[in-house]
Short mmCIF file of N, CA and C in Angstrom, two decimals:
data_model
loop_
_atom_site.label_atom_id
_atom_site.label_comp_id
_atom_site.label_asym_id
_atom_site.label_seq_id
_atom_site.Cartn_x
_atom_site.Cartn_y
_atom_site.Cartn_z
N UNK A 110 19.35 22.84 33.32
CA UNK A 110 20.53 23.69 33.38
C UNK A 110 20.16 25.14 33.64
N UNK A 111 19.03 25.59 33.12
CA UNK A 111 18.64 26.98 33.31
C UNK A 111 18.09 27.26 34.70
N UNK A 112 17.60 26.23 35.39
CA UNK A 112 17.03 26.45 36.72
C UNK A 112 17.77 25.70 37.81
N UNK A 113 18.78 24.93 37.46
CA UNK A 113 19.49 24.13 38.44
C UNK A 113 20.94 24.52 38.56
N UNK A 114 21.70 23.62 39.17
CA UNK A 114 23.12 23.81 39.38
C UNK A 114 23.82 22.61 38.77
N UNK A 115 24.79 22.86 37.89
CA UNK A 115 25.48 21.79 37.18
C UNK A 115 26.95 21.78 37.56
N UNK A 116 27.42 20.61 38.00
CA UNK A 116 28.84 20.41 38.27
C UNK A 116 29.39 19.59 37.10
N UNK A 117 30.42 20.10 36.46
CA UNK A 117 30.95 19.51 35.24
C UNK A 117 31.69 18.20 35.48
N UNK A 118 31.39 17.23 34.63
CA UNK A 118 32.15 15.97 34.58
C UNK A 118 32.75 15.92 33.18
N UNK A 119 34.04 16.15 33.08
CA UNK A 119 34.70 16.22 31.79
C UNK A 119 36.18 15.93 32.01
N UNK A 120 36.78 15.16 31.12
CA UNK A 120 38.21 14.89 31.25
C UNK A 120 39.00 16.18 31.12
N UNK A 121 39.67 16.53 32.19
CA UNK A 121 40.55 17.70 32.18
C UNK A 121 41.95 17.29 32.64
N UNK A 122 42.23 15.99 32.59
CA UNK A 122 43.47 15.47 33.18
C UNK A 122 44.73 16.07 32.57
N UNK A 123 44.69 16.47 31.32
CA UNK A 123 45.89 17.03 30.68
C UNK A 123 45.85 18.55 30.58
N UNK A 124 44.86 19.16 31.17
CA UNK A 124 44.75 20.62 31.10
C UNK A 124 45.84 21.27 31.95
N UNK A 125 46.41 22.30 31.40
CA UNK A 125 47.36 23.13 32.15
C UNK A 125 46.76 24.52 32.26
N UNK A 126 47.16 25.24 33.24
CA UNK A 126 46.64 26.59 33.42
C UNK A 126 45.39 26.59 34.29
N UNK A 127 44.80 27.77 34.45
CA UNK A 127 43.64 27.89 35.33
C UNK A 127 42.45 27.05 34.87
N UNK A 128 41.73 26.52 35.83
CA UNK A 128 40.53 25.74 35.55
C UNK A 128 39.36 26.71 35.40
N UNK A 129 38.47 26.40 34.45
CA UNK A 129 37.28 27.23 34.23
C UNK A 129 36.04 26.47 34.68
N UNK A 130 34.91 27.12 34.61
CA UNK A 130 33.66 26.47 35.00
C UNK A 130 33.28 25.33 34.06
N UNK A 131 33.92 25.22 32.89
CA UNK A 131 33.65 24.12 31.97
C UNK A 131 34.61 22.95 32.15
N UNK A 132 35.57 23.05 33.06
CA UNK A 132 36.49 21.95 33.33
C UNK A 132 35.97 21.08 34.46
N UNK A 133 36.56 19.90 34.61
CA UNK A 133 36.12 18.89 35.57
C UNK A 133 36.00 19.46 36.98
N UNK A 134 34.79 19.36 37.53
CA UNK A 134 34.52 19.83 38.88
C UNK A 134 34.03 21.26 38.95
N UNK A 135 34.09 22.00 37.86
CA UNK A 135 33.63 23.37 37.86
C UNK A 135 32.11 23.46 37.95
N UNK A 136 31.62 24.54 38.52
CA UNK A 136 30.19 24.79 38.60
C UNK A 136 29.83 25.68 37.41
N UNK A 137 29.07 25.13 36.48
CA UNK A 137 28.77 25.81 35.22
C UNK A 137 28.15 27.18 35.49
N UNK A 138 28.66 28.16 34.78
CA UNK A 138 28.25 29.56 34.84
C UNK A 138 28.57 30.24 36.18
N UNK A 139 29.44 29.60 36.98
CA UNK A 139 29.69 30.20 38.30
C UNK A 139 31.17 30.20 38.69
N UNK A 140 31.82 29.02 38.74
CA UNK A 140 33.16 28.97 39.32
C UNK A 140 33.93 27.76 38.79
N UNK A 141 35.20 27.97 38.49
CA UNK A 141 36.08 26.86 38.11
C UNK A 141 36.66 26.20 39.34
N UNK A 142 37.11 24.97 39.16
CA UNK A 142 37.74 24.23 40.25
C UNK A 142 39.02 24.95 40.70
N UNK A 143 39.32 24.85 41.98
CA UNK A 143 40.51 25.49 42.54
C UNK A 143 41.80 24.86 42.01
N UNK A 144 41.73 23.56 41.66
CA UNK A 144 42.89 22.87 41.11
C UNK A 144 42.41 21.70 40.28
N UNK A 145 43.29 21.21 39.43
CA UNK A 145 42.96 20.10 38.54
C UNK A 145 43.22 18.78 39.26
N UNK A 146 42.14 18.09 39.62
CA UNK A 146 42.25 16.80 40.30
C UNK A 146 41.72 15.66 39.41
N UNK A 147 41.54 15.92 38.13
CA UNK A 147 40.98 14.95 37.19
C UNK A 147 41.98 13.83 36.91
N UNK A 148 41.52 12.60 37.04
CA UNK A 148 42.34 11.44 36.69
C UNK A 148 42.24 11.19 35.20
N UNK A 149 43.21 10.48 34.60
CA UNK A 149 43.20 10.27 33.15
C UNK A 149 42.05 9.36 32.70
N UNK A 150 41.70 9.43 31.42
CA UNK A 150 40.64 8.56 30.89
C UNK A 150 40.92 7.09 31.22
N UNK A 151 39.87 6.38 31.58
CA UNK A 151 39.98 4.97 31.95
C UNK A 151 40.11 4.76 33.45
N UNK A 152 40.45 5.79 34.19
CA UNK A 152 40.56 5.70 35.65
C UNK A 152 39.28 6.27 36.27
N UNK A 153 38.86 5.69 37.37
CA UNK A 153 37.67 6.19 38.06
C UNK A 153 38.00 7.48 38.81
N UNK A 154 37.07 8.41 38.77
CA UNK A 154 37.14 9.64 39.58
C UNK A 154 36.08 9.54 40.66
N UNK A 155 36.36 10.07 41.82
CA UNK A 155 35.38 10.10 42.92
C UNK A 155 35.04 11.54 43.21
N UNK A 156 33.76 11.88 43.00
CA UNK A 156 33.31 13.24 43.25
C UNK A 156 32.26 13.21 44.37
N UNK A 157 32.41 14.11 45.33
CA UNK A 157 31.44 14.27 46.41
C UNK A 157 30.95 15.72 46.33
N UNK A 158 29.64 15.86 46.12
CA UNK A 158 29.01 17.18 46.05
C UNK A 158 28.15 17.31 47.30
N UNK A 159 28.42 18.32 48.10
CA UNK A 159 27.68 18.54 49.34
C UNK A 159 27.06 19.93 49.29
N UNK A 160 25.76 19.98 49.57
CA UNK A 160 25.08 21.27 49.60
C UNK A 160 24.24 21.33 50.87
N UNK A 161 24.56 22.29 51.73
CA UNK A 161 23.80 22.53 52.96
C UNK A 161 23.36 23.98 52.91
N UNK A 162 22.05 24.17 52.79
CA UNK A 162 21.54 25.53 52.61
C UNK A 162 22.10 26.12 51.34
N UNK A 163 22.77 27.25 51.44
CA UNK A 163 23.37 27.93 50.28
C UNK A 163 24.84 27.57 50.09
N UNK A 164 25.38 26.72 50.94
CA UNK A 164 26.81 26.39 50.87
C UNK A 164 27.02 25.14 50.02
N UNK A 165 27.78 25.28 48.93
CA UNK A 165 28.09 24.17 48.03
C UNK A 165 29.57 23.87 48.10
N UNK A 166 29.87 22.59 48.26
CA UNK A 166 31.26 22.14 48.31
C UNK A 166 31.39 20.96 47.36
N UNK A 167 32.47 20.92 46.59
CA UNK A 167 32.76 19.81 45.70
C UNK A 167 34.16 19.30 46.01
N UNK A 168 34.25 18.01 46.28
CA UNK A 168 35.54 17.34 46.47
C UNK A 168 35.73 16.39 45.29
N UNK A 169 36.91 16.39 44.71
CA UNK A 169 37.23 15.50 43.60
C UNK A 169 38.50 14.74 43.95
N UNK A 170 38.38 13.43 43.98
CA UNK A 170 39.51 12.55 44.29
C UNK A 170 40.22 12.95 45.58
N UNK A 171 39.40 13.26 46.59
CA UNK A 171 39.92 13.52 47.92
C UNK A 171 40.36 14.95 48.20
N UNK A 172 40.21 15.85 47.24
CA UNK A 172 40.63 17.24 47.43
C UNK A 172 39.45 18.19 47.22
N UNK A 173 39.31 19.16 48.10
CA UNK A 173 38.27 20.17 47.93
C UNK A 173 38.65 21.06 46.75
N UNK A 174 37.73 21.20 45.79
CA UNK A 174 38.01 22.02 44.62
C UNK A 174 37.02 23.16 44.45
N UNK A 175 35.87 23.08 45.12
CA UNK A 175 34.86 24.15 45.08
C UNK A 175 34.37 24.37 46.51
N UNK A 176 34.29 25.62 46.92
CA UNK A 176 33.70 26.01 48.20
C UNK A 176 33.05 27.36 47.96
N UNK A 177 31.73 27.35 47.77
CA UNK A 177 31.08 28.60 47.38
C UNK A 177 29.71 28.76 48.02
N UNK A 178 29.27 29.99 48.07
CA UNK A 178 27.94 30.33 48.57
C UNK A 178 27.02 30.54 47.36
N UNK A 179 25.95 29.77 47.29
CA UNK A 179 25.04 29.85 46.15
C UNK A 179 24.20 31.12 46.16
N UNK A 180 24.04 31.75 47.31
CA UNK A 180 23.22 32.97 47.38
C UNK A 180 24.02 34.22 47.02
N UNK A 181 25.24 34.03 46.56
CA UNK A 181 26.09 35.12 46.10
C UNK A 181 26.52 34.79 44.68
N UNK A 182 26.56 35.74 43.81
CA UNK A 182 27.04 35.51 42.46
C UNK A 182 25.95 35.08 41.49
N UNK A 183 26.36 34.51 40.36
CA UNK A 183 25.44 34.28 39.24
C UNK A 183 24.35 33.24 39.49
N UNK A 184 24.46 32.41 40.51
CA UNK A 184 23.44 31.38 40.77
C UNK A 184 22.50 31.75 41.91
N UNK A 185 22.56 32.97 42.38
CA UNK A 185 21.81 33.36 43.58
C UNK A 185 20.31 33.22 43.46
N UNK A 186 19.77 33.22 42.26
CA UNK A 186 18.32 33.11 42.08
C UNK A 186 17.86 31.69 41.79
N UNK A 187 18.75 30.73 41.84
CA UNK A 187 18.38 29.33 41.57
C UNK A 187 17.67 28.74 42.78
N UNK A 188 16.68 27.85 42.54
CA UNK A 188 15.98 27.22 43.66
C UNK A 188 16.90 26.26 44.42
N UNK A 189 16.62 26.08 45.71
CA UNK A 189 17.42 25.18 46.54
C UNK A 189 16.90 23.75 46.52
N UNK A 190 15.81 23.50 45.82
CA UNK A 190 15.27 22.15 45.69
C UNK A 190 15.06 21.85 44.22
N UNK A 191 15.11 20.56 43.87
CA UNK A 191 14.90 20.19 42.48
C UNK A 191 15.32 18.76 42.24
N UNK A 192 15.67 18.46 41.01
CA UNK A 192 16.03 17.11 40.59
C UNK A 192 17.54 16.92 40.59
N UNK A 193 17.95 15.66 40.64
CA UNK A 193 19.34 15.29 40.45
C UNK A 193 19.41 14.59 39.11
N UNK A 194 20.29 15.04 38.25
CA UNK A 194 20.43 14.43 36.92
C UNK A 194 21.88 14.09 36.64
N UNK A 195 22.07 13.09 35.80
CA UNK A 195 23.40 12.70 35.34
C UNK A 195 23.38 12.81 33.82
N UNK A 196 24.27 13.59 33.26
CA UNK A 196 24.23 13.89 31.83
C UNK A 196 25.36 13.20 31.10
N UNK A 197 25.03 12.70 29.91
CA UNK A 197 26.06 12.31 28.96
C UNK A 197 25.66 12.91 27.62
N UNK A 198 26.50 12.77 26.64
CA UNK A 198 26.20 13.36 25.34
C UNK A 198 25.97 12.29 24.28
N UNK A 199 25.58 11.09 24.72
CA UNK A 199 25.18 10.03 23.80
C UNK A 199 26.30 9.31 23.10
N UNK A 200 27.52 9.51 23.51
CA UNK A 200 28.64 8.81 22.89
C UNK A 200 28.94 7.55 23.70
N UNK A 201 28.87 6.38 23.05
CA UNK A 201 29.08 5.13 23.80
C UNK A 201 30.47 5.07 24.45
N UNK A 202 30.50 4.50 25.63
CA UNK A 202 31.74 4.28 26.39
C UNK A 202 32.48 5.55 26.78
N UNK A 203 31.79 6.68 26.73
CA UNK A 203 32.43 7.94 27.11
C UNK A 203 32.42 8.18 28.60
N UNK A 204 31.35 7.77 29.26
CA UNK A 204 31.23 8.00 30.70
C UNK A 204 30.44 6.87 31.33
N UNK A 205 30.82 6.52 32.52
CA UNK A 205 30.10 5.51 33.30
C UNK A 205 30.00 6.01 34.73
N UNK A 206 28.92 5.63 35.37
CA UNK A 206 28.68 6.00 36.76
C UNK A 206 28.58 4.74 37.59
N UNK A 207 29.04 4.81 38.84
CA UNK A 207 28.88 3.70 39.77
C UNK A 207 28.82 4.26 41.20
N UNK A 208 28.24 3.47 42.09
CA UNK A 208 28.18 3.81 43.51
C UNK A 208 27.63 5.21 43.76
N UNK A 209 26.50 5.51 43.14
CA UNK A 209 25.87 6.81 43.34
C UNK A 209 25.04 6.76 44.61
N UNK A 210 25.29 7.70 45.49
CA UNK A 210 24.57 7.78 46.76
C UNK A 210 24.05 9.21 46.93
N UNK A 211 22.81 9.28 47.36
CA UNK A 211 22.21 10.58 47.69
C UNK A 211 21.73 10.51 49.11
N UNK A 212 22.17 11.42 49.93
CA UNK A 212 21.82 11.41 51.34
C UNK A 212 21.34 12.79 51.77
N UNK A 213 20.23 12.83 52.46
CA UNK A 213 19.75 14.11 52.98
C UNK A 213 20.50 14.44 54.26
N UNK A 214 21.00 15.67 54.33
CA UNK A 214 21.74 16.12 55.49
C UNK A 214 20.83 16.98 56.37
N UNK A 215 21.08 16.96 57.65
CA UNK A 215 20.28 17.78 58.57
C UNK A 215 20.85 19.16 58.70
#
């Protein structure tokens, strides 16, 4: 988290008001989602994270919610290469992942 980029996965389906970087789809310590596209608990969410150079885009359930430049703002000193991780907080049946694909873009 201190050297990478984290996109939040958290139920925000009932949130009203502006989205923060700690809500579903937000980029931690950088930017909240443009709108709340979180589906309710028990429903699958589809998130697509695309990063080309310094350009990061996050789509959640078919809608673009993040479009930012990583070389501007609080994440500008983060490396452009590293690991991909999936985090949970150890609570059973809280989160599940499926159909994870990682593709290198030209």
